[in-house]
Amino acid sequence: MSMPFRVLGIETSCDETAAAVVEPAADGRGGRIMAEALLSQVEEHRPYGGVVPEIAARSHLDHVDSLVIRALGEAGLTVHDIDAVAATGGPGLIGGVIVGVMTAKAIAQVAGKPFIAVNHLEGHALTVRMTAGIDFPYLLLLASGGHCQLLAVEGVGRAKRLGTTIDDAAGEAFDKVAKMLGLGYPGGPAVERAARRGDPRRFRLPRPLLDRPGCDLSFSGLKTAVRQTVEKLPPGPLSEGDIADLCASFQAAVADCLADRCRVAAGIFSARHGRGRPLVVAGGVAANVSLRAALTEVARQADMTFVAPPLALCTDNAAMIAWVGVERLRLGLVDTMDFKPRPRWPLDPDAPKAAGAGGVKA
Ligand code: KG4
Ligand code: ZN
């Protein structure tokens, strides 16, 4: 196959329809986004306070073709100029994943190009290799709406899970607290905005699992504590000041928990892989500025370098999917037309269940 491995990527696993074209950087380190087109469905789901799978699937179907055409057009390419077509093959809302996979397979068939099914979580996990050109291995905190895990990323398709949430994901906790406080959907950015004006010390919220051994996480007790705190406030609508202080106190508690678990994971990771490796944060929650600050400090203390993707590449996008396509194509890891979309697809299939977990999300 001729260089330079230009890959078209398609993302449709949740509430963003996106297409992008990525190629490796000329100097061989990292990648270059040649074009990206993204359509957020936030306004379509907002009246329901969360993502409605049927609306999401229909909207992906309506828009994916035009986004692919736009991305290729902006890159100045046709389907014949690309080297492979990658699409999120899971995990995610199955209706949307089917739309992306079918679209990618059709383009691949017509253009005679390889098809690559990408694990959405690997998209988040490898983004920093595109944006910062970092080498394996690195320690990763992957914190999004459906997932919250600590992983040792050792190679393409090789991640070892060190810990995971035993109940809610961090982004899910942000979303639920936002809903509770009437801040709407999506919750994370709204809570972060409100927290800027708030006092993180006004409400004493718990830090679940803090100082416990291991790297597992838990957010459900914290969410309940926010609800109980709200119930103890004088009846009537919450004031703007109350909301800001609740958001700031909640965000500080999440950051403390994540920082603590990263500290433990950094010890385990460094014992296995040596000191001085990167600590990476990825997934939608990685867009949170106060969390980034807390993790920067953890990394400094653990003698690691802190690396995070640019804000726009923390939340779902197609460039990260195209990039995994580049990485996999370089290794000859392509898929056949038999690939079936996977609603669940763990990054580390050998990971044991989290302690106390009834059922851990993929
Ligand atoms: O990775 P992502 O875009 O989608 C999933 O794969 O889940 O992550 C979305 C999650 C949502 O729960 C959203 O509330 C959260 O990331 N999020 C944030 C911020 N921006 C997005 N959480 C905290 N602070 C933010 N700035
Ligand atoms: Zn995601």
PDB file of N, CA, C and O in Angstrom, residues 200-266:
ATOM      1  N   PRO A 200     -15.937  26.024  46.308  1.00  0.00           N
ATOM      2  CA  PRO A 200     -15.847  24.556  46.409  1.00  0.00           C
ATOM      3  C   PRO A 200     -15.820  24.058  47.856  1.00  0.00           C
ATOM      4  O   PRO A 200     -15.933  22.858  48.094  1.00  0.00           O
ATOM      5  N   ARG A 201     -15.668  24.990  48.817  1.00  0.00           N
ATOM      6  CA  ARG A 201     -15.597  24.560  50.224  1.00  0.00           C
ATOM      7  C   ARG A 201     -16.927  24.702  50.960  1.00  0.00           C
ATOM      8  O   ARG A 201     -17.051  24.342  52.112  1.00  0.00           O
ATOM      9  N   ARG A 202     -17.947  25.256  50.300  1.00  0.00           N
ATOM     10  CA  ARG A 202     -19.195  25.511  51.045  1.00  0.00           C
ATOM     11  C   ARG A 202     -19.897  24.212  51.473  1.00  0.00           C
ATOM     12  O   ARG A 202     -20.400  24.126  52.585  1.00  0.00           O
ATOM     13  N   PHE A 203     -19.942  23.236  50.587  1.00  0.00           N
ATOM     14  CA  PHE A 203     -20.626  21.975  50.920  1.00  0.00           C
ATOM     15  C   PHE A 203     -19.589  20.858  51.071  1.00  0.00           C
ATOM     16  O   PHE A 203     -18.720  20.708  50.213  1.00  0.00           O
ATOM     17  N   ARG A 204     -19.700  20.109  52.167  1.00  0.00           N
ATOM     18  CA  ARG A 204     -18.739  19.013  52.401  1.00  0.00           C
ATOM     19  C   ARG A 204     -19.303  17.737  51.780  1.00  0.00           C
ATOM     20  O   ARG A 204     -20.205  17.126  52.332  1.00  0.00           O
ATOM     21  N   LEU A 205     -18.788  17.374  50.633  1.00  0.00           N
ATOM     22  CA  LEU A 205     -19.280  16.185  49.921  1.00  0.00           C
ATOM     23  C   LEU A 205     -18.265  15.043  50.081  1.00  0.00           C
ATOM     24  O   LEU A 205     -17.069  15.286  50.236  1.00  0.00           O
ATOM     25  N   PRO A 206     -18.751  13.788  50.032  1.00  0.00           N
ATOM     26  CA  PRO A 206     -17.833  12.649  50.227  1.00  0.00           C
ATOM     27  C   PRO A 206     -16.897  12.442  49.037  1.00  0.00           C
ATOM     28  O   PRO A 206     -17.165  12.923  47.935  1.00  0.00           O
ATOM     29  N   ARG A 207     -15.807  11.771  49.297  1.00  0.00           N
ATOM     30  CA  ARG A 207     -14.846  11.371  48.248  1.00  0.00           C
ATOM     31  C   ARG A 207     -14.827   9.840  48.243  1.00  0.00           C
ATOM     32  O   ARG A 207     -13.954   9.237  48.893  1.00  0.00           O
ATOM     33  N   PRO A 208     -15.759   9.184  47.521  1.00  0.00           N
ATOM     34  CA  PRO A 208     -15.839   7.714  47.587  1.00  0.00           C
ATOM     35  C   PRO A 208     -14.525   7.031  47.216  1.00  0.00           C
ATOM     36  O   PRO A 208     -13.845   7.460  46.278  1.00  0.00           O
ATOM     37  N   LEU A 209     -14.174   6.018  47.971  1.00  0.00           N
ATOM     38  CA  LEU A 209     -13.005   5.142  47.762  1.00  0.00           C
ATOM     39  C   LEU A 209     -11.656   5.839  47.968  1.00  0.00           C
ATOM     40  O   LEU A 209     -10.613   5.223  47.762  1.00  0.00           O
ATOM     41  N   LEU A 210     -11.674   7.113  48.381  1.00  0.00           N
ATOM     42  CA  LEU A 210     -10.400   7.823  48.578  1.00  0.00           C
ATOM     43  C   LEU A 210      -9.525   7.052  49.562  1.00  0.00           C
ATOM     44  O   LEU A 210     -10.015   6.566  50.570  1.00  0.00           O
ATOM     45  N   ASP A 211      -8.251   6.971  49.250  1.00  0.00           N
ATOM     46  CA  ASP A 211      -7.258   6.301  50.096  1.00  0.00           C
ATOM     47  C   ASP A 211      -7.434   4.786  50.202  1.00  0.00           C
ATOM     48  O   ASP A 211      -6.735   4.154  50.977  1.00  0.00           O
ATOM     49  N   ARG A 212      -8.396   4.206  49.451  1.00  0.00           N
ATOM     50  CA  ARG A 212      -8.510   2.737  49.460  1.00  0.00           C
ATOM     51  C   ARG A 212      -7.452   2.158  48.529  1.00  0.00           C
ATOM     52  O   ARG A 212      -7.055   2.817  47.566  1.00  0.00           O
ATOM     53  N   PRO A 213      -7.028   0.906  48.765  1.00  0.00           N
ATOM     54  CA  PRO A 213      -6.087   0.306  47.813  1.00  0.00           C
ATOM     55  C   PRO A 213      -6.774   0.047  46.467  1.00  0.00           C
ATOM     56  O   PRO A 213      -8.003   0.026  46.389  1.00  0.00           O
ATOM     57  N   GLY A 214      -5.979  -0.146  45.426  1.00  0.00           N
ATOM     58  CA  GLY A 214      -6.545  -0.420  44.094  1.00  0.00           C
ATOM     59  C   GLY A 214      -6.906   0.870  43.385  1.00  0.00           C
ATOM     60  O   GLY A 214      -6.753   1.970  43.929  1.00  0.00           O
ATOM     61  N   CYS A 215      -7.376   0.717  42.159  1.00  0.00           N
ATOM     62  CA  CYS A 215      -7.636   1.898  41.319  1.00  0.00           C
ATOM     63  C   CYS A 215      -9.096   2.008  40.912  1.00  0.00           C
ATOM     64  O   CYS A 215      -9.411   2.735  39.969  1.00  0.00           O
ATOM     65  N   ASP A 216      -9.998   1.291  41.569  1.00  0.00           N
ATOM     66  CA  ASP A 216     -11.392   1.406  41.162  1.00  0.00           C
ATOM     67  C   ASP A 216     -11.990   2.737  41.622  1.00  0.00           C
ATOM     68  O   ASP A 216     -11.493   3.377  42.547  1.00  0.00           O
ATOM     69  N   LEU A 217     -13.037   3.139  40.926  1.00  0.00           N
ATOM     70  CA  LEU A 217     -13.682   4.437  41.183  1.00  0.00           C
ATOM     71  C   LEU A 217     -15.150   4.235  41.501  1.00  0.00           C
ATOM     72  O   LEU A 217     -15.734   3.207  41.165  1.00  0.00           O
ATOM     73  N   SER A 218     -15.755   5.261  42.117  1.00  0.00           N
ATOM     74  CA  SER A 218     -17.196   5.200  42.415  1.00  0.00           C
ATOM     75  C   SER A 218     -17.738   6.622  42.483  1.00  0.00           C
ATOM     76  O   SER A 218     -17.124   7.500  43.088  1.00  0.00           O
ATOM     77  N   PHE A 219     -18.880   6.845  41.846  1.00  0.00           N
ATOM     78  CA  PHE A 219     -19.460   8.203  41.861  1.00  0.00           C
ATOM     79  C   PHE A 219     -20.914   8.235  42.309  1.00  0.00           C
ATOM     80  O   PHE A 219     -21.471   9.317  42.479  1.00  0.00           O
ATOM     81  N   SER A 220     -21.504   7.059  42.512  1.00  0.00           N
ATOM     82  CA  SER A 220     -22.933   7.084  42.797  1.00  0.00           C
ATOM     83  C   SER A 220     -23.244   7.680  44.179  1.00  0.00           C
ATOM     84  O   SER A 220     -24.201   8.440  44.354  1.00  0.00           O
ATOM     85  N   GLY A 221     -22.378   7.406  45.181  1.00  0.00           N
ATOM     86  CA  GLY A 221     -22.583   7.972  46.518  1.00  0.00           C
ATOM     87  C   GLY A 221     -22.441   9.486  46.513  1.00  0.00           C
ATOM     88  O   GLY A 221     -23.151  10.206  47.233  1.00  0.00           O
ATOM     89  N   LEU A 222     -21.544   9.961  45.695  1.00  0.00           N
ATOM     90  CA  LEU A 222     -21.327  11.413  45.596  1.00  0.00           C
ATOM     91  C   LEU A 222     -22.553  12.105  45.007  1.00  0.00           C
ATOM     92  O   LEU A 222     -23.010  13.148  45.506  1.00  0.00           O
ATOM     93  N   LYS A 223     -23.107  11.476  43.997  1.00  0.00           N
ATOM     94  CA  LYS A 223     -24.326  12.008  43.361  1.00  0.00           C
ATOM     95  C   LYS A 223     -25.473  12.042  44.371  1.00  0.00           C
ATOM     96  O   LYS A 223     -26.204  13.042  44.487  1.00  0.00           O
ATOM     97  N   THR A 224     -25.610  10.968  45.170  1.00  0.00           N
ATOM     98  CA  THR A 224     -26.656  10.918  46.196  1.00  0.00           C
ATOM     99  C   THR A 224     -26.422  12.017  47.242  1.00  0.00           C
ATOM    100  O   THR A 224     -27.372  12.667  47.695  1.00  0.00           O
ATOM    101  N   ALA A 225     -25.154  12.226  47.590  1.00  0.00           N
ATOM    102  CA  ALA A 225     -24.846  13.257  48.589  1.00  0.00           C
ATOM    103  C   ALA A 225     -25.240  14.644  48.076  1.00  0.00           C
ATOM    104  O   ALA A 225     -25.704  15.494  48.849  1.00  0.00           O
ATOM    105  N   VAL A 226     -25.078  14.884  46.769  1.00  0.00           N
ATOM    106  CA  VAL A 226     -25.507  16.170  46.208  1.00  0.00           C
ATOM    107  C   VAL A 226     -27.017  16.300  46.365  1.00  0.00           C
ATOM    108  O   VAL A 226     -27.528  17.351  46.792  1.00  0.00           O
ATOM    109  N   ARG A 227     -27.747  15.220  46.071  1.00  0.00           N
ATOM    110  CA  ARG A 227     -29.214  15.265  46.193  1.00  0.00           C
ATOM    111  C   ARG A 227     -29.622  15.561  47.638  1.00  0.00           C
ATOM    112  O   ARG A 227     -30.463  16.428  47.895  1.00  0.00           O
ATOM    113  N   GLN A 228     -28.971  14.881  48.584  1.00  0.00           N
ATOM    114  CA  GLN A 228     -29.320  15.088  49.999  1.00  0.00           C
ATOM    115  C   GLN A 228     -28.989  16.510  50.443  1.00  0.00           C
ATOM    116  O   GLN A 228     -29.719  17.116  51.229  1.00  0.00           O
ATOM    117  N   THR A 229     -27.888  17.038  49.923  1.00  0.00           N
ATOM    118  CA  THR A 229     -27.497  18.417  50.270  1.00  0.00           C
ATOM    119  C   THR A 229     -28.560  19.393  49.753  1.00  0.00           C
ATOM    120  O   THR A 229     -28.950  20.338  50.455  1.00  0.00           O
ATOM    121  N   VAL A 230     -29.030  19.153  48.540  1.00  0.00           N
ATOM    122  CA  VAL A 230     -30.074  20.024  47.962  1.00  0.00           C
ATOM    123  C   VAL A 230     -31.337  19.955  48.833  1.00  0.00           C
ATOM    124  O   VAL A 230     -31.963  20.976  49.122  1.00  0.00           O
ATOM    125  N   GLU A 231     -31.672  18.748  49.268  1.00  0.00           N
ATOM    126  CA  GLU A 231     -32.898  18.573  50.063  1.00  0.00           C
ATOM    127  C   GLU A 231     -32.830  19.283  51.405  1.00  0.00           C
ATOM    128  O   GLU A 231     -33.847  19.665  51.976  1.00  0.00           O
ATOM    129  N   LYS A 232     -31.605  19.471  51.920  1.00  0.00           N
ATOM    130  CA  LYS A 232     -31.444  20.134  53.231  1.00  0.00           C
ATOM    131  C   LYS A 232     -31.508  21.656  53.114  1.00  0.00           C
ATOM    132  O   LYS A 232     -31.603  22.360  54.117  1.00  0.00           O
ATOM    133  N   LEU A 233     -31.386  22.167  51.892  1.00  0.00           N
ATOM    134  CA  LEU A 233     -31.438  23.633  51.716  1.00  0.00           C
ATOM    135  C   LEU A 233     -32.877  24.109  51.914  1.00  0.00           C
ATOM    136  O   LEU A 233     -33.823  23.322  51.772  1.00  0.00           O
ATOM    137  N   PRO A 234     -33.077  25.398  52.248  1.00  0.00           N
ATOM    138  CA  PRO A 234     -34.434  25.890  52.453  1.00  0.00           C
ATOM    139  C   PRO A 234     -35.309  25.601  51.237  1.00  0.00           C
ATOM    140  O   PRO A 234     -34.821  25.617  50.097  1.00  0.00           O
ATOM    141  N   PRO A 235     -36.597  25.282  51.448  1.00  0.00           N
ATOM    142  CA  PRO A 235     -37.474  24.965  50.321  1.00  0.00           C
ATOM    143  C   PRO A 235     -37.556  26.120  49.328  1.00  0.00           C
ATOM    144  O   PRO A 235     -37.260  27.254  49.678  1.00  0.00           O
ATOM    145  N   GLY A 236     -37.982  25.785  48.127  1.00  0.00           N
ATOM    146  CA  GLY A 236     -38.066  26.817  47.078  1.00  0.00           C
ATOM    147  C   GLY A 236     -36.953  26.630  46.083  1.00  0.00           C
ATOM    148  O   GLY A 236     -36.109  25.762  46.256  1.00  0.00           O
ATOM    149  N   PRO A 237     -36.995  27.447  45.017  1.00  0.00           N
ATOM    150  CA  PRO A 237     -35.986  27.287  43.975  1.00  0.00           C
ATOM    151  C   PRO A 237     -34.578  27.607  44.498  1.00  0.00           C
ATOM    152  O   PRO A 237     -34.431  28.463  45.371  1.00  0.00           O
ATOM    153  N   LEU A 238     -33.595  26.893  43.956  1.00  0.00           N
ATOM    154  CA  LEU A 238     -32.206  27.148  44.370  1.00  0.00           C
ATOM    155  C   LEU A 238     -31.760  28.498  43.824  1.00  0.00           C
ATOM    156  O   LEU A 238     -32.107  28.869  42.703  1.00  0.00           O
ATOM    157  N   SER A 239     -30.982  29.219  44.618  1.00  0.00           N
ATOM    158  CA  SER A 239     -30.447  30.496  44.128  1.00  0.00           C
ATOM    159  C   SER A 239     -29.267  30.210  43.196  1.00  0.00           C
ATOM    160  O   SER A 239     -28.685  29.119  43.229  1.00  0.00           O
ATOM    161  N   GLU A 240     -28.904  31.211  42.414  1.00  0.00           N
ATOM    162  CA  GLU A 240     -27.740  31.044  41.529  1.00  0.00           C
ATOM    163  C   GLU A 240     -26.481  30.752  42.325  1.00  0.00           C
ATOM    164  O   GLU A 240     -25.624  29.966  41.930  1.00  0.00           O
ATOM    165  N   GLY A 241     -26.390  31.392  43.507  1.00  0.00           N
ATOM    166  CA  GLY A 241     -25.232  31.181  44.384  1.00  0.00           C
ATOM    167  C   GLY A 241     -25.184  29.747  44.890  1.00  0.00           C
ATOM    168  O   GLY A 241     -24.119  29.126  44.906  1.00  0.00           O
ATOM    169  N   ASP A 242     -26.350  29.207  45.293  1.00  0.00           N
ATOM    170  CA  ASP A 242     -26.399  27.818  45.758  1.00  0.00           C
ATOM    171  C   ASP A 242     -25.951  26.872  44.648  1.00  0.00           C
ATOM    172  O   ASP A 242     -25.162  25.948  44.876  1.00  0.00           O
ATOM    173  N   ILE A 243     -26.485  27.105  43.463  1.00  0.00           N
ATOM    174  CA  ILE A 243     -26.146  26.221  42.333  1.00  0.00           C
ATOM    175  C   ILE A 243     -24.645  26.281  42.038  1.00  0.00           C
ATOM    176  O   ILE A 243     -23.980  25.254  41.865  1.00  0.00           O
ATOM    177  N   ALA A 244     -24.102  27.498  42.030  1.00  0.00           N
ATOM    178  CA  ALA A 244     -22.669  27.649  41.748  1.00  0.00           C
ATOM    179  C   ALA A 244     -21.842  26.937  42.818  1.00  0.00           C
ATOM    180  O   ALA A 244     -20.874  26.222  42.497  1.00  0.00           O
ATOM    181  N   ASP A 245     -22.218  27.092  44.103  1.00  0.00           N
ATOM    182  CA  ASP A 245     -21.452  26.454  45.180  1.00  0.00           C
ATOM    183  C   ASP A 245     -21.584  24.932  45.128  1.00  0.00           C
ATOM    184  O   ASP A 245     -20.611  24.205  45.379  1.00  0.00           O
ATOM    185  N   LEU A 246     -22.786  24.439  44.806  1.00  0.00           N
ATOM    186  CA  LEU A 246     -22.977  22.990  44.683  1.00  0.00           C
ATOM    187  C   LEU A 246     -22.116  22.441  43.543  1.00  0.00           C
ATOM    188  O   LEU A 246     -21.460  21.403  43.686  1.00  0.00           O
ATOM    189  N   CYS A 247     -22.131  23.123  42.409  1.00  0.00           N
ATOM    190  CA  CYS A 247     -21.332  22.672  41.252  1.00  0.00           C
ATOM    191  C   CYS A 247     -19.848  22.678  41.589  1.00  0.00           C
ATOM    192  O   CYS A 247     -19.119  21.727  41.273  1.00  0.00           O
ATOM    193  N   ALA A 248     -19.390  23.754  42.232  1.00  0.00           N
ATOM    194  CA  ALA A 248     -17.960  23.852  42.567  1.00  0.00           C
ATOM    195  C   ALA A 248     -17.575  22.761  43.566  1.00  0.00           C
ATOM    196  O   ALA A 248     -16.515  22.126  43.429  1.00  0.00           O
ATOM    197  N   SER A 249     -18.447  22.502  44.554  1.00  0.00           N
ATOM    198  CA  SER A 249     -18.140  21.481  45.567  1.00  0.00           C
ATOM    199  C   SER A 249     -18.140  20.095  44.932  1.00  0.00           C
ATOM    200  O   SER A 249     -17.276  19.256  45.229  1.00  0.00           O
ATOM    201  N   PHE A 250     -19.105  19.851  44.049  1.00  0.00           N
ATOM    202  CA  PHE A 250     -19.186  18.558  43.364  1.00  0.00           C
ATOM    203  C   PHE A 250     -17.967  18.346  42.462  1.00  0.00           C
ATOM    204  O   PHE A 250     -17.309  17.299  42.498  1.00  0.00           O
ATOM    205  N   GLN A 251     -17.649  19.355  41.674  1.00  0.00           N
ATOM    206  CA  GLN A 251     -16.526  19.232  40.740  1.00  0.00           C
ATOM    207  C   GLN A 251     -15.209  18.992  41.488  1.00  0.00           C
ATOM    208  O   GLN A 251     -14.379  18.184  41.055  1.00  0.00           O
ATOM    209  N   ALA A 252     -15.054  19.675  42.630  1.00  0.00           N
ATOM    210  CA  ALA A 252     -13.833  19.479  43.425  1.00  0.00           C
ATOM    211  C   ALA A 252     -13.773  18.047  43.957  1.00  0.00           C
ATOM    212  O   ALA A 252     -12.698  17.430  43.977  1.00  0.00           O
ATOM    213  N   ALA A 253     -14.924  17.504  44.370  1.00  0.00           N
ATOM    214  CA  ALA A 253     -14.949  16.126  44.888  1.00  0.00           C
ATOM    215  C   ALA A 253     -14.581  15.138  43.773  1.00  0.00           C
ATOM    216  O   ALA A 253     -13.795  14.215  43.991  1.00  0.00           O
ATOM    217  N   VAL A 254     -15.141  15.336  42.566  1.00  0.00           N
ATOM    218  CA  VAL A 254     -14.811  14.443  41.438  1.00  0.00           C
ATOM    219  C   VAL A 254     -13.317  14.528  41.131  1.00  0.00           C
ATOM    220  O   VAL A 254     -12.642  13.498  40.963  1.00  0.00           O
ATOM    221  N   ALA A 255     -12.805  15.757  41.087  1.00  0.00           N
ATOM    222  CA  ALA A 255     -11.380  15.927  40.764  1.00  0.00           C
ATOM    223  C   ALA A 255     -10.511  15.257  41.827  1.00  0.00           C
ATOM    224  O   ALA A 255      -9.517  14.596  41.498  1.00  0.00           O
ATOM    225  N   ASP A 256     -10.889  15.387  43.114  1.00  0.00           N
ATOM    226  CA  ASP A 256     -10.114  14.738  44.189  1.00  0.00           C
ATOM    227  C   ASP A 256     -10.119  13.223  44.021  1.00  0.00           C
ATOM    228  O   ASP A 256      -9.083  12.571  44.168  1.00  0.00           O
ATOM    229  N   CYS A 257     -11.294  12.657  43.714  1.00  0.00           N
ATOM    230  CA  CYS A 257     -11.393  11.195  43.548  1.00  0.00           C
ATOM    231  C   CYS A 257     -10.540  10.735  42.370  1.00  0.00           C
ATOM    232  O   CYS A 257      -9.770   9.778  42.477  1.00  0.00           O
ATOM    233  N   LEU A 258     -10.694  11.419  41.237  1.00  0.00           N
ATOM    234  CA  LEU A 258      -9.947  10.999  40.049  1.00  0.00           C
ATOM    235  C   LEU A 258      -8.443  11.159  40.277  1.00  0.00           C
ATOM    236  O   LEU A 258      -7.651  10.295  39.891  1.00  0.00           O
ATOM    237  N   ALA A 259      -8.059  12.253  40.926  1.00  0.00           N
ATOM    238  CA  ALA A 259      -6.630  12.484  41.196  1.00  0.00           C
ATOM    239  C   ALA A 259      -6.089  11.397  42.117  1.00  0.00           C
ATOM    240  O   ALA A 259      -5.009  10.850  41.883  1.00  0.00           O
ATOM    241  N   ASP A 260      -6.841  11.044  43.150  1.00  0.00           N
ATOM    242  CA  ASP A 260      -6.394  10.023  44.098  1.00  0.00           C
ATOM    243  C   ASP A 260      -6.195   8.675  43.410  1.00  0.00           C
ATOM    244  O   ASP A 260      -5.187   7.989  43.594  1.00  0.00           O
ATOM    245  N   ARG A 261      -7.175   8.285  42.576  1.00  0.00           N
ATOM    246  CA  ARG A 261      -7.073   6.998  41.890  1.00  0.00           C
ATOM    247  C   ARG A 261      -5.927   7.003  40.875  1.00  0.00           C
ATOM    248  O   ARG A 261      -5.275   5.995  40.648  1.00  0.00           O
ATOM    249  N   CYS A 262      -5.694   8.166  40.247  1.00  0.00           N
ATOM    250  CA  CYS A 262      -4.573   8.275  39.293  1.00  0.00           C
ATOM    251  C   CYS A 262      -3.237   8.153  40.028  1.00  0.00           C
ATOM    252  O   CYS A 262      -2.281   7.596  39.494  1.00  0.00           O
ATOM    253  N   ARG A 263      -3.204   8.671  41.249  1.00  0.00           N
ATOM    254  CA  ARG A 263      -1.974   8.580  42.064  1.00  0.00           C
ATOM    255  C   ARG A 263      -1.636   7.108  42.315  1.00  0.00           C
ATOM    256  O   ARG A 263      -0.492   6.680  42.136  1.00  0.00           O
ATOM    257  N   VAL A 264      -2.647   6.333  42.714  1.00  0.00           N
ATOM    258  CA  VAL A 264      -2.427   4.906  42.970  1.00  0.00           C
ATOM    259  C   VAL A 264      -2.005   4.213  41.664  1.00  0.00           C
ATOM    260  O   VAL A 264      -1.045   3.451  41.631  1.00  0.00           O
ATOM    261  N   ALA A 265      -2.722   4.517  40.584  1.00  0.00           N
ATOM    262  CA  ALA A 265      -2.429   3.885  39.288  1.00  0.00           C
ATOM    263  C   ALA A 265      -1.026   4.254  38.817  1.00  0.00           C
ATOM    264  O   ALA A 265      -0.320   3.414  38.235  1.00  0.00           O
ATOM    265  N   ALA A 266      -0.616   5.493  39.079  1.00  0.00           N
ATOM    266  CA  ALA A 266       0.721   5.937  38.655  1.00  0.00           C
ATOM    267  C   ALA A 266       1.787   5.091  39.337  1.00  0.00           C
ATOM    268  O   ALA A 266       2.786   4.717  38.715  1.00  0.00           O
TER     269      ALA A 266
END
